[in-house]
Each structure stands twice: as C-alpha cells, then as structure tokens.
PDB file of N, CA, C and O in Angstrom:
ATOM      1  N   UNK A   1     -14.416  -3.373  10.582  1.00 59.00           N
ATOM      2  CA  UNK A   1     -13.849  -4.398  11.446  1.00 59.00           C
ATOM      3  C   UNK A   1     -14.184  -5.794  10.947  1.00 59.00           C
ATOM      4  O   UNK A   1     -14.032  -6.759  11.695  1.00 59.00           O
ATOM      5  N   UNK A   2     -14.685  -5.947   9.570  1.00 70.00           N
ATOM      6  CA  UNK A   2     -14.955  -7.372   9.356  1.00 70.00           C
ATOM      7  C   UNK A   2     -14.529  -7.667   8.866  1.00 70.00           C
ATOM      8  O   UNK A   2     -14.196  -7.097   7.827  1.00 70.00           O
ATOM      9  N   UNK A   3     -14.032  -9.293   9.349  1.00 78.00           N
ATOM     10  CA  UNK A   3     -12.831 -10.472   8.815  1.00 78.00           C
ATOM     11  C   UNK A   3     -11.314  -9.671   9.443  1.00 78.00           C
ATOM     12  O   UNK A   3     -10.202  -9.986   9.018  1.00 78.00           O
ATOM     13  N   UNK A   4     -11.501  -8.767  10.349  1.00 76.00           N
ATOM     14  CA  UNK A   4      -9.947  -8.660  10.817  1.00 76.00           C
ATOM     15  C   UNK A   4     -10.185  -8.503  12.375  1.00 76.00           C
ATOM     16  O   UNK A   4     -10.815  -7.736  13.103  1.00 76.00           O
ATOM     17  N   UNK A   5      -9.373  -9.605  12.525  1.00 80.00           N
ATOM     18  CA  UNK A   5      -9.121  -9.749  14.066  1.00 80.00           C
ATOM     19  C   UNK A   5      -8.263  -8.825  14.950  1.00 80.00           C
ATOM     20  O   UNK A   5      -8.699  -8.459  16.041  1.00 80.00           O
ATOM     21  N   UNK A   6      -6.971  -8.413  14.474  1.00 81.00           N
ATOM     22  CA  UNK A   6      -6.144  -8.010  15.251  1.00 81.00           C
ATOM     23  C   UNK A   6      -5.471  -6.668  14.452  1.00 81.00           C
ATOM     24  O   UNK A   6      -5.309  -6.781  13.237  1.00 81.00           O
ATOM     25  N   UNK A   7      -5.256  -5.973  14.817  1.00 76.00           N
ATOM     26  CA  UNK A   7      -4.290  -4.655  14.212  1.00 76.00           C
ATOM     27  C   UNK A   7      -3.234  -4.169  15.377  1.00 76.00           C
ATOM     28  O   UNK A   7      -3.527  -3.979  16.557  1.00 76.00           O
ATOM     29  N   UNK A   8      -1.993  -4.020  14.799  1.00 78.00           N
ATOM     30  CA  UNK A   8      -1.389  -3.588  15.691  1.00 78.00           C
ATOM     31  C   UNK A   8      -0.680  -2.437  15.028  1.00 78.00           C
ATOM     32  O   UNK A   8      -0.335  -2.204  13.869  1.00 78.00           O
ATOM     33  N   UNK A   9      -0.563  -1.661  16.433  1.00 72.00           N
ATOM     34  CA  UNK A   9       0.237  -0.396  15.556  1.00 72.00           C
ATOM     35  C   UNK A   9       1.732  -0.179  16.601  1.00 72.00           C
ATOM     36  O   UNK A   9       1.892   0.076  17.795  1.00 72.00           O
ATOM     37  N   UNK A  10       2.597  -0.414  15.517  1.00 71.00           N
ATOM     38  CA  UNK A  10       3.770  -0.602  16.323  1.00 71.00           C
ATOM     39  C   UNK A  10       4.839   0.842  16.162  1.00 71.00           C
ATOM     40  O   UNK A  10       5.559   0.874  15.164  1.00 71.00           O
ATOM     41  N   UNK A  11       4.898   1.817  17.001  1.00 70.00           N
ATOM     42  CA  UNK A  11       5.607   2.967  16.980  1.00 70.00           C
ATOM     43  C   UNK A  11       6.324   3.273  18.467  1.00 70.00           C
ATOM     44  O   UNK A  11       6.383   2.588  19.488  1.00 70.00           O
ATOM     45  N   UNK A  12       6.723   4.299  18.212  1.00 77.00           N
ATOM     46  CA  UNK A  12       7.250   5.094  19.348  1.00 77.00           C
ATOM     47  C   UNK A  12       6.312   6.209  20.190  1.00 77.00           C
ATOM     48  O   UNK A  12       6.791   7.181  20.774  1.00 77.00           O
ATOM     49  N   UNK A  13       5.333   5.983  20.154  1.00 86.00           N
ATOM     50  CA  UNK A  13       4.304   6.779  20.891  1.00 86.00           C
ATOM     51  C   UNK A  13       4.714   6.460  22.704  1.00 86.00           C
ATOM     52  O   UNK A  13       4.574   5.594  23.567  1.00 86.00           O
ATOM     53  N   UNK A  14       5.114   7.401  22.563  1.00 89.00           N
ATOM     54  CA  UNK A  14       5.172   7.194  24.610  1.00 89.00           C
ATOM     55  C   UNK A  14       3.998   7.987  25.654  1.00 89.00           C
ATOM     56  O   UNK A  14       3.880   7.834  26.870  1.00 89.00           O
ATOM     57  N   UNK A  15       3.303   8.751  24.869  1.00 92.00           N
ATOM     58  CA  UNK A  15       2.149   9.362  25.507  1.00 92.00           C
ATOM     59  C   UNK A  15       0.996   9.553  24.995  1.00 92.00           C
ATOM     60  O   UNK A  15       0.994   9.954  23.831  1.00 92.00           O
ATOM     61  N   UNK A  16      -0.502   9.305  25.768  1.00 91.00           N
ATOM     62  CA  UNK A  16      -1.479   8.754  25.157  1.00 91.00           C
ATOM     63  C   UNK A  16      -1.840  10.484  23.714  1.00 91.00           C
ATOM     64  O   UNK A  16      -2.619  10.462  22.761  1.00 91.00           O
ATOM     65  N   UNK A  17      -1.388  11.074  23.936  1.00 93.00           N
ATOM     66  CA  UNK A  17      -1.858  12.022  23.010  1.00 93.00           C
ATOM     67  C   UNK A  17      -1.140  11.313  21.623  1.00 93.00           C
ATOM     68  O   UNK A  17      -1.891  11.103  20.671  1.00 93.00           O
ATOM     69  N   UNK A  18      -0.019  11.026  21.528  1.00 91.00           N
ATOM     70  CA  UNK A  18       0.778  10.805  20.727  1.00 91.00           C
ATOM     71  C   UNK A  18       0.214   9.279  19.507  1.00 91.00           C
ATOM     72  O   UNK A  18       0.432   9.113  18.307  1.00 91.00           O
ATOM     73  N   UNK A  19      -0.443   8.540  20.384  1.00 88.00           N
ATOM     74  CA  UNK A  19      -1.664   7.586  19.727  1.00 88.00           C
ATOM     75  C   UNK A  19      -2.903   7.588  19.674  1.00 88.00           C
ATOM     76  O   UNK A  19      -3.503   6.845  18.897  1.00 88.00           O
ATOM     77  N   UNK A  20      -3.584   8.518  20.583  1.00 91.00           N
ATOM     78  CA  UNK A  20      -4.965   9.039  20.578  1.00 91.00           C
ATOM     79  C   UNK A  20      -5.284   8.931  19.233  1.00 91.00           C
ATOM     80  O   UNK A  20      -6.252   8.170  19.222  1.00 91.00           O
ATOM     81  N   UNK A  21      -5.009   9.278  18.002  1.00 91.00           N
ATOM     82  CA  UNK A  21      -5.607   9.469  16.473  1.00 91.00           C
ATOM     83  C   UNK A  21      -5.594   7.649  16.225  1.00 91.00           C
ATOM     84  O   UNK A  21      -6.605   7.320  15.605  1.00 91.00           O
ATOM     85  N   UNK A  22      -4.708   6.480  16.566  1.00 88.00           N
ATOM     86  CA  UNK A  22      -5.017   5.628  16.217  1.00 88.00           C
ATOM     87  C   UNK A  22      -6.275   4.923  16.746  1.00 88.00           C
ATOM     88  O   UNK A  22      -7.148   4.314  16.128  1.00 88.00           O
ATOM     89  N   UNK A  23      -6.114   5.198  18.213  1.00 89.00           N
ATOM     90  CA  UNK A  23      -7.468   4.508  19.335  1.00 89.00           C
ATOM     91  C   UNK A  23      -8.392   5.134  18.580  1.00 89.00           C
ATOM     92  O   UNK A  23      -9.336   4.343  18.579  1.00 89.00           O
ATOM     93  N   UNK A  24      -8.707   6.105  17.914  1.00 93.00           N
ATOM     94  CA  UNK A  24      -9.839   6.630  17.895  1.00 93.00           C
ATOM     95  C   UNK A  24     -10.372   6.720  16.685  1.00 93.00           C
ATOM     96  O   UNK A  24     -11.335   7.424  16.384  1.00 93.00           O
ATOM     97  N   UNK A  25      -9.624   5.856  15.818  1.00 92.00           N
ATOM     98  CA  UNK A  25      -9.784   5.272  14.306  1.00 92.00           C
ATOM     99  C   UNK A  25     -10.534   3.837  14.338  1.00 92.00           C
ATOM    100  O   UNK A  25     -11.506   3.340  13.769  1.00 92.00           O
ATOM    101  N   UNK A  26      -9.350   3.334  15.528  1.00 90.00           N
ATOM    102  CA  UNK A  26     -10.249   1.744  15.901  1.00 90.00           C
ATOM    103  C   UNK A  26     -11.276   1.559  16.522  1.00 90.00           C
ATOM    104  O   UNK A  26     -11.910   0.511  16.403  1.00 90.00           O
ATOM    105  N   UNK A  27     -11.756   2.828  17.538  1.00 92.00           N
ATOM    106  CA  UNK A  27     -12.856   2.497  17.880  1.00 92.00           C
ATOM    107  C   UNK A  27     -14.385   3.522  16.645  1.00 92.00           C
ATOM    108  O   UNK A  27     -15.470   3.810  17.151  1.00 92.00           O
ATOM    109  N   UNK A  28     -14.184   3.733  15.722  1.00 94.00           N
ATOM    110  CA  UNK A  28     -14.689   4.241  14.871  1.00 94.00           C
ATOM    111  C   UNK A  28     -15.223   3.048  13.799  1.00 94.00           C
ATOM    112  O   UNK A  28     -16.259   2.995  13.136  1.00 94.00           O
ATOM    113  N   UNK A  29     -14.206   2.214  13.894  1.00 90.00           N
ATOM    114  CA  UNK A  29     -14.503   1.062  13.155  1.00 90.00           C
ATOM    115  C   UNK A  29     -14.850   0.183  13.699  1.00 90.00           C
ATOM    116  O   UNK A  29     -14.083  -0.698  13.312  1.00 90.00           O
ATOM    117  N   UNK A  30     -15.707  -0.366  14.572  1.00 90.00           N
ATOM    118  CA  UNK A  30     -15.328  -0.896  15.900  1.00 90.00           C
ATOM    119  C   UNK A  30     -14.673  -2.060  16.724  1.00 90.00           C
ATOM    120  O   UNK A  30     -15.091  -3.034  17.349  1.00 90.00           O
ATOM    121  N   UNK A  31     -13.440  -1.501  16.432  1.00 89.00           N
ATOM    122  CA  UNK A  31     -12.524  -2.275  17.149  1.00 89.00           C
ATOM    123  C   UNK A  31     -12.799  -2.220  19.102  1.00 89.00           C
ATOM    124  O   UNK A  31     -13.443  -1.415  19.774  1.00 89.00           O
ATOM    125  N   UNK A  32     -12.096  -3.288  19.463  1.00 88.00           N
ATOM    126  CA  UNK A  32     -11.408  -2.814  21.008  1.00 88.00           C
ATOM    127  C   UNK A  32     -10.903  -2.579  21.035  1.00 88.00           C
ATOM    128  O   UNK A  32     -10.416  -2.935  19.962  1.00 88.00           O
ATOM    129  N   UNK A  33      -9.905  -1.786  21.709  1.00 88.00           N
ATOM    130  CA  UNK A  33      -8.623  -1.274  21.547  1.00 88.00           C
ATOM    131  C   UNK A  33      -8.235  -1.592  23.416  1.00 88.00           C
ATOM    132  O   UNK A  33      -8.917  -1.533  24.439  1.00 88.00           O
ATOM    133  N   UNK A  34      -6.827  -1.924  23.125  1.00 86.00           N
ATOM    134  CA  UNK A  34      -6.238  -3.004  24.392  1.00 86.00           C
ATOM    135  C   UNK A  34      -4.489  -2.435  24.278  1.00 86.00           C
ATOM    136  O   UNK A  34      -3.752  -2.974  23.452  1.00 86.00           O
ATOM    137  N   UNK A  35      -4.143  -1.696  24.882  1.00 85.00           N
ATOM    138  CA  UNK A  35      -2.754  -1.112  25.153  1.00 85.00           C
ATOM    139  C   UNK A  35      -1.816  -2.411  25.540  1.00 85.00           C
ATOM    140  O   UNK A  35      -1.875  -2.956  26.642  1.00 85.00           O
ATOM    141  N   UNK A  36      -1.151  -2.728  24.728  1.00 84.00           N
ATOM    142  CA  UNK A  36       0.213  -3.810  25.710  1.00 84.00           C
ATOM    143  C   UNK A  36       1.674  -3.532  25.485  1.00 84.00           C
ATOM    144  O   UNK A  36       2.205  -3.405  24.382  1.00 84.00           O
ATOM    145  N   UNK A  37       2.324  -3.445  26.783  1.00 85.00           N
ATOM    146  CA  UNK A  37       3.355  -2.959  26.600  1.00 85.00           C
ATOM    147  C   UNK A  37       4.267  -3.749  26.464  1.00 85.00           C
ATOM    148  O   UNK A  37       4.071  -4.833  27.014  1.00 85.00           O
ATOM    149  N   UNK A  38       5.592  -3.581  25.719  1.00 84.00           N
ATOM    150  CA  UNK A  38       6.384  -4.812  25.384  1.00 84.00           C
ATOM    151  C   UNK A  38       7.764  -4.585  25.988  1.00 84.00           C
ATOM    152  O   UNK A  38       8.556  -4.083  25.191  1.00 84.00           O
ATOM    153  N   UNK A  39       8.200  -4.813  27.098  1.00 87.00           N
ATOM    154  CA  UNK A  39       9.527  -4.952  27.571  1.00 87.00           C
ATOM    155  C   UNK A  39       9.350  -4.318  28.648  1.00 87.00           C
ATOM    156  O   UNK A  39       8.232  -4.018  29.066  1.00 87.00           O
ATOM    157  N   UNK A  40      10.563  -4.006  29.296  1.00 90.00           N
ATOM    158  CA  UNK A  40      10.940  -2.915  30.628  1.00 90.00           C
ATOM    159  C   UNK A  40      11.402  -1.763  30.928  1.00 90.00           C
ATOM    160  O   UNK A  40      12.550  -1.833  30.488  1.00 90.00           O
ATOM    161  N   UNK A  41      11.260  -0.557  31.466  1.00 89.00           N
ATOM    162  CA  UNK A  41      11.428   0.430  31.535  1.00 89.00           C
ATOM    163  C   UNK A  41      12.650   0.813  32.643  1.00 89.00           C
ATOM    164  O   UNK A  41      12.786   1.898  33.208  1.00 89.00           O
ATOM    165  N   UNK A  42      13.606  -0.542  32.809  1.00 94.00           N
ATOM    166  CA  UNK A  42      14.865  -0.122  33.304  1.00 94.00           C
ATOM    167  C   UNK A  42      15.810   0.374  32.896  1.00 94.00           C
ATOM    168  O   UNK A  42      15.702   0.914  31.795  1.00 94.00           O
ATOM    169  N   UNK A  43      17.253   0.415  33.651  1.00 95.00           N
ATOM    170  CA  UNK A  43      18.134   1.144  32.917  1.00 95.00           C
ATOM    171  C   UNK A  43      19.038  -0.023  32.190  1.00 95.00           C
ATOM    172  O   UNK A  43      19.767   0.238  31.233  1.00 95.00           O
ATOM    173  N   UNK A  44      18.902  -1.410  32.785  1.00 96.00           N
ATOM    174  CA  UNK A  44      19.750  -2.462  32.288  1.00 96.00           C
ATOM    175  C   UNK A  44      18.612  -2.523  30.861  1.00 96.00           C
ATOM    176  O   UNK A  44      19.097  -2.432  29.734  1.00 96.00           O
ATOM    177  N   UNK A  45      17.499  -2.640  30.997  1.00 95.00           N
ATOM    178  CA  UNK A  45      16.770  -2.919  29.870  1.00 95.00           C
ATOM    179  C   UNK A  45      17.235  -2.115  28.357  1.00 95.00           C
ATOM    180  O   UNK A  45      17.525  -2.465  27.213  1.00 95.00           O
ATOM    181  N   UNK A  46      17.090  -0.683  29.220  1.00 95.00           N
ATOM    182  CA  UNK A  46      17.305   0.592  27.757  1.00 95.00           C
ATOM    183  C   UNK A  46      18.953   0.038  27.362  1.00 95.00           C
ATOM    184  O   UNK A  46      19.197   0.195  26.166  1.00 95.00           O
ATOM    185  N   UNK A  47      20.140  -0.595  28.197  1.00 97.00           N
ATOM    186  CA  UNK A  47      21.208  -0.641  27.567  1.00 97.00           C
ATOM    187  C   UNK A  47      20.944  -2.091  26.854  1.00 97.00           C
ATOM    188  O   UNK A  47      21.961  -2.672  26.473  1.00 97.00           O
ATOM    189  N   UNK A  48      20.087  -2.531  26.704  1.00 96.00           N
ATOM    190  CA  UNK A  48      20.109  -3.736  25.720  1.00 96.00           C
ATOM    191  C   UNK A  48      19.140  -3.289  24.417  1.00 96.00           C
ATOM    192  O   UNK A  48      19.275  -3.577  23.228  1.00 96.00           O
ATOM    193  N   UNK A  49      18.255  -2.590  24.996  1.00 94.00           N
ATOM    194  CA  UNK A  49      17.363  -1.633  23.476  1.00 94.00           C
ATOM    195  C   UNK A  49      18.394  -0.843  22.583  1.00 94.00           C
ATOM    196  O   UNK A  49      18.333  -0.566  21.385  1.00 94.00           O
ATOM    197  N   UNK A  50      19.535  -0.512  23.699  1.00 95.00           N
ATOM    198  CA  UNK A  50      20.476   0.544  22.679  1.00 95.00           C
ATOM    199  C   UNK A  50      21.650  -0.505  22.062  1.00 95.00           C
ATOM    200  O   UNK A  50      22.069  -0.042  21.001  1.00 95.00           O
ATOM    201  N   UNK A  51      21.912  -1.016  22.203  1.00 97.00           N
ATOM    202  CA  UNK A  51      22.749  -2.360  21.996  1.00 97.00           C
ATOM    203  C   UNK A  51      22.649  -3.144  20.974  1.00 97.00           C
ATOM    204  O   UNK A  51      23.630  -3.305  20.248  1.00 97.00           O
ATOM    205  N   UNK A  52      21.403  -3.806  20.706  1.00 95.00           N
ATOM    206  CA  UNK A  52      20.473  -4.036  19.451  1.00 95.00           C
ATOM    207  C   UNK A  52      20.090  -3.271  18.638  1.00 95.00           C
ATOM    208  O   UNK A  52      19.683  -3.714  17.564  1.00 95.00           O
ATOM    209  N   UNK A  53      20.098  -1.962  18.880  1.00 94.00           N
ATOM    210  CA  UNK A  53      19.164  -1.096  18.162  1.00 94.00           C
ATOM    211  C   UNK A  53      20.241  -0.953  16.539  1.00 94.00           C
ATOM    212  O   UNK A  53      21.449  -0.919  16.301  1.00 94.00           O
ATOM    213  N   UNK A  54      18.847  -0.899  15.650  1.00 95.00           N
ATOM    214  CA  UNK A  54      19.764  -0.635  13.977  1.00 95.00           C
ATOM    215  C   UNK A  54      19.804   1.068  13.804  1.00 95.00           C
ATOM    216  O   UNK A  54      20.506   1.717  13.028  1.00 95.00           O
ATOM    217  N   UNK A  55      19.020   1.454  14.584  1.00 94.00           N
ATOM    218  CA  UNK A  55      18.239   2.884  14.367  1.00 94.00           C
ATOM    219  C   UNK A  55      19.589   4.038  14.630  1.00 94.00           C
ATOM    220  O   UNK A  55      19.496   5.258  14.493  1.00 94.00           O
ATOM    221  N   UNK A  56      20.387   3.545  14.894  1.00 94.00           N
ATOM    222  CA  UNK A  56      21.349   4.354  15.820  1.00 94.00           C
ATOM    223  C   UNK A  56      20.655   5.329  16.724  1.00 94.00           C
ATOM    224  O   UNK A  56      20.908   6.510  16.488  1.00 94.00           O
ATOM    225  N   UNK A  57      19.745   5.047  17.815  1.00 93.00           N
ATOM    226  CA  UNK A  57      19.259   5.548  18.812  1.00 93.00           C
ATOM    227  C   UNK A  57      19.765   5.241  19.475  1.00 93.00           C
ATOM    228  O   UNK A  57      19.872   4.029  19.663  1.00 93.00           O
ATOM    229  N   UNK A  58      20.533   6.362  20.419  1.00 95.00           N
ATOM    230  CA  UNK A  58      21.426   6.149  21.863  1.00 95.00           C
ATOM    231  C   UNK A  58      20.973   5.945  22.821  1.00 95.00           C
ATOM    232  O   UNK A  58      19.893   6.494  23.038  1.00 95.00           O
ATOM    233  N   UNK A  59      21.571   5.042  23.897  1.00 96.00           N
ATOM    234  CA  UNK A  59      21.002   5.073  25.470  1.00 96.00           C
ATOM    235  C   UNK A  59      20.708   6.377  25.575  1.00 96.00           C
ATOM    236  O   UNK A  59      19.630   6.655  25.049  1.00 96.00           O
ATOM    237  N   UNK A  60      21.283   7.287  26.069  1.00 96.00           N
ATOM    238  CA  UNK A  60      20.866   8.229  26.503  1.00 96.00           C
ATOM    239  C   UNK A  60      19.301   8.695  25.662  1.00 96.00           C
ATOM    240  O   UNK A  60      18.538   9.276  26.434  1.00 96.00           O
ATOM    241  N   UNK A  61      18.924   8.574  24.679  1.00 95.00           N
ATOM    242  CA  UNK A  61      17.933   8.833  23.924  1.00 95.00           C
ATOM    243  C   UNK A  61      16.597   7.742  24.532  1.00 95.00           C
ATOM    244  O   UNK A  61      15.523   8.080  25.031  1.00 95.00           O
ATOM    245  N   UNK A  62      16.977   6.761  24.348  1.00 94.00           N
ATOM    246  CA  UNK A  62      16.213   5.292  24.544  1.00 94.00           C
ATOM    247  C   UNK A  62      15.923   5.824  26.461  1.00 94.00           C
ATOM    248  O   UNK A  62      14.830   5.444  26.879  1.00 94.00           O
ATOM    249  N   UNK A  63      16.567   6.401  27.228  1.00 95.00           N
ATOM    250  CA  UNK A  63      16.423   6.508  28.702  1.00 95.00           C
ATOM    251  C   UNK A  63      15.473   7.790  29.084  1.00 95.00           C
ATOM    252  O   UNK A  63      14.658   7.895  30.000  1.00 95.00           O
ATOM    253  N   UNK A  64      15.911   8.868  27.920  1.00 94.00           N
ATOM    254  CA  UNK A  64      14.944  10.048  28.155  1.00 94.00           C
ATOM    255  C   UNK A  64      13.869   9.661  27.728  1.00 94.00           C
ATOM    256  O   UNK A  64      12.939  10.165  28.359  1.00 94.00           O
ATOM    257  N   UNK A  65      13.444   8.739  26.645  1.00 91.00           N
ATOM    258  CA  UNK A  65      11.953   8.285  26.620  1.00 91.00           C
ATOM    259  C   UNK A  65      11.554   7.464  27.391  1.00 91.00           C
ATOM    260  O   UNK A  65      10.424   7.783  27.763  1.00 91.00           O
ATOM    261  N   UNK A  66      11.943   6.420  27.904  1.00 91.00           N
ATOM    262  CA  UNK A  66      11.897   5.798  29.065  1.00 91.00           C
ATOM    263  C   UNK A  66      10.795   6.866  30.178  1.00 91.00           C
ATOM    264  O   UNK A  66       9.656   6.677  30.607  1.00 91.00           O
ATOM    265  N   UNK A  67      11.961   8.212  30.381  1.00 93.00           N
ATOM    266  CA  UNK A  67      11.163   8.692  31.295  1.00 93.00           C
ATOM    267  C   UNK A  67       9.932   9.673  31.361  1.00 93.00           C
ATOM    268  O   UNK A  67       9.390  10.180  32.342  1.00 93.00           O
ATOM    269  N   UNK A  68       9.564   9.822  29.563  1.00 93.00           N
ATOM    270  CA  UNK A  68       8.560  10.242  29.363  1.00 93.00           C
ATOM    271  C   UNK A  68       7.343   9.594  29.226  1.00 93.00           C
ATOM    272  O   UNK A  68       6.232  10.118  29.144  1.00 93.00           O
ATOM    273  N   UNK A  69       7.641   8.377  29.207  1.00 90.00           N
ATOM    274  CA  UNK A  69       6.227   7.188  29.234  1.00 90.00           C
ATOM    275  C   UNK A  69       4.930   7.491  30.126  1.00 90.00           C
ATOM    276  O   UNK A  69       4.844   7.372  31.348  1.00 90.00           O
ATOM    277  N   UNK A  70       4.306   7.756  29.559  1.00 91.00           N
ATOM    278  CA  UNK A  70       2.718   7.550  30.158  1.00 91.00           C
ATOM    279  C   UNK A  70       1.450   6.666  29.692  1.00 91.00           C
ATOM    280  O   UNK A  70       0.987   6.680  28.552  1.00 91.00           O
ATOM    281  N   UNK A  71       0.967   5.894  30.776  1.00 87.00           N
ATOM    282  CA  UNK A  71       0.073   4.482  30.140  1.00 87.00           C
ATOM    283  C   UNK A  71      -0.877   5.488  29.810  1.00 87.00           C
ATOM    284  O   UNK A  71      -1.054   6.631  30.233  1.00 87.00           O
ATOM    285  N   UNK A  72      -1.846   4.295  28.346  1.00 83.00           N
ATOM    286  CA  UNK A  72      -3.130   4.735  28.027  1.00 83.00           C
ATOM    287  C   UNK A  72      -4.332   5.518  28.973  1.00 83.00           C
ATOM    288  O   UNK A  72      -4.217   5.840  30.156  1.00 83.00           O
ATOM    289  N   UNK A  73      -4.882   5.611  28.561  1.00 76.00           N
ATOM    290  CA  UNK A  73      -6.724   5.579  29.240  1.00 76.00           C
ATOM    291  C   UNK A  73      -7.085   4.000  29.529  1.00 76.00           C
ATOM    292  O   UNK A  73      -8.193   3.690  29.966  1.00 76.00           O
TER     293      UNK A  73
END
C-alpha cells in the first residue's frame, strides 16, 4: 500500500461473492476498502445504461442485473 492512494476496481460484480477476491487482496495489503455505488437502480436509469451502452448489452440484460444487486459487507 505504499505511495498508492486509491485503487479502483471497476467491473460488473453485482454480488459481494463476485468481488470478495478483490476486498480481500486490498485488505492483505492494507488497504481500506470502501464500496461506492455509481448511478441508479431504476428502470428509466437501466434504459439510459442500455442506450449508451457500446457493449451491446440489452435493457432487458442491464434490468435482470439490476435485480440481482446485493450491497457489500
């Protein structure tokens, strides 16, 4: 952890198992580790994630994860 302030790990993890291996890298090194979530979990929201999106990920795709989201520890 020395000389680095910030790490971010930017994926599609929607459930804490699914990032558990990163939290538990950073706190090995000893980081803090601080969950922040970036946007909204509506349905107007997911049609602007699918709208923008380059990924060709569909609303319907972008909405079923939506409803698999579960916050950290």
């Amino acid at each position: 952890a020395t000389g680095v302030r910030v790490i971010v790990v930017d994926n599609t993890n929607v459930q804490p198992w699914q990032f558990e291996r990163y939290t538990a890298a950073a706190w090995r090194a000893g980081y803090r580790v601080r969950e922040e979530v970036v946007g909204a979990f509506d349905a107007a929201s997911a049609a602007a994630y699918a709208a923008r999106c380059v990924h060709g990920v569909g609303l319907d795709k972008i909405l079923a994860t939506q409803q698999q989201w579960q916050p950290g520890p």
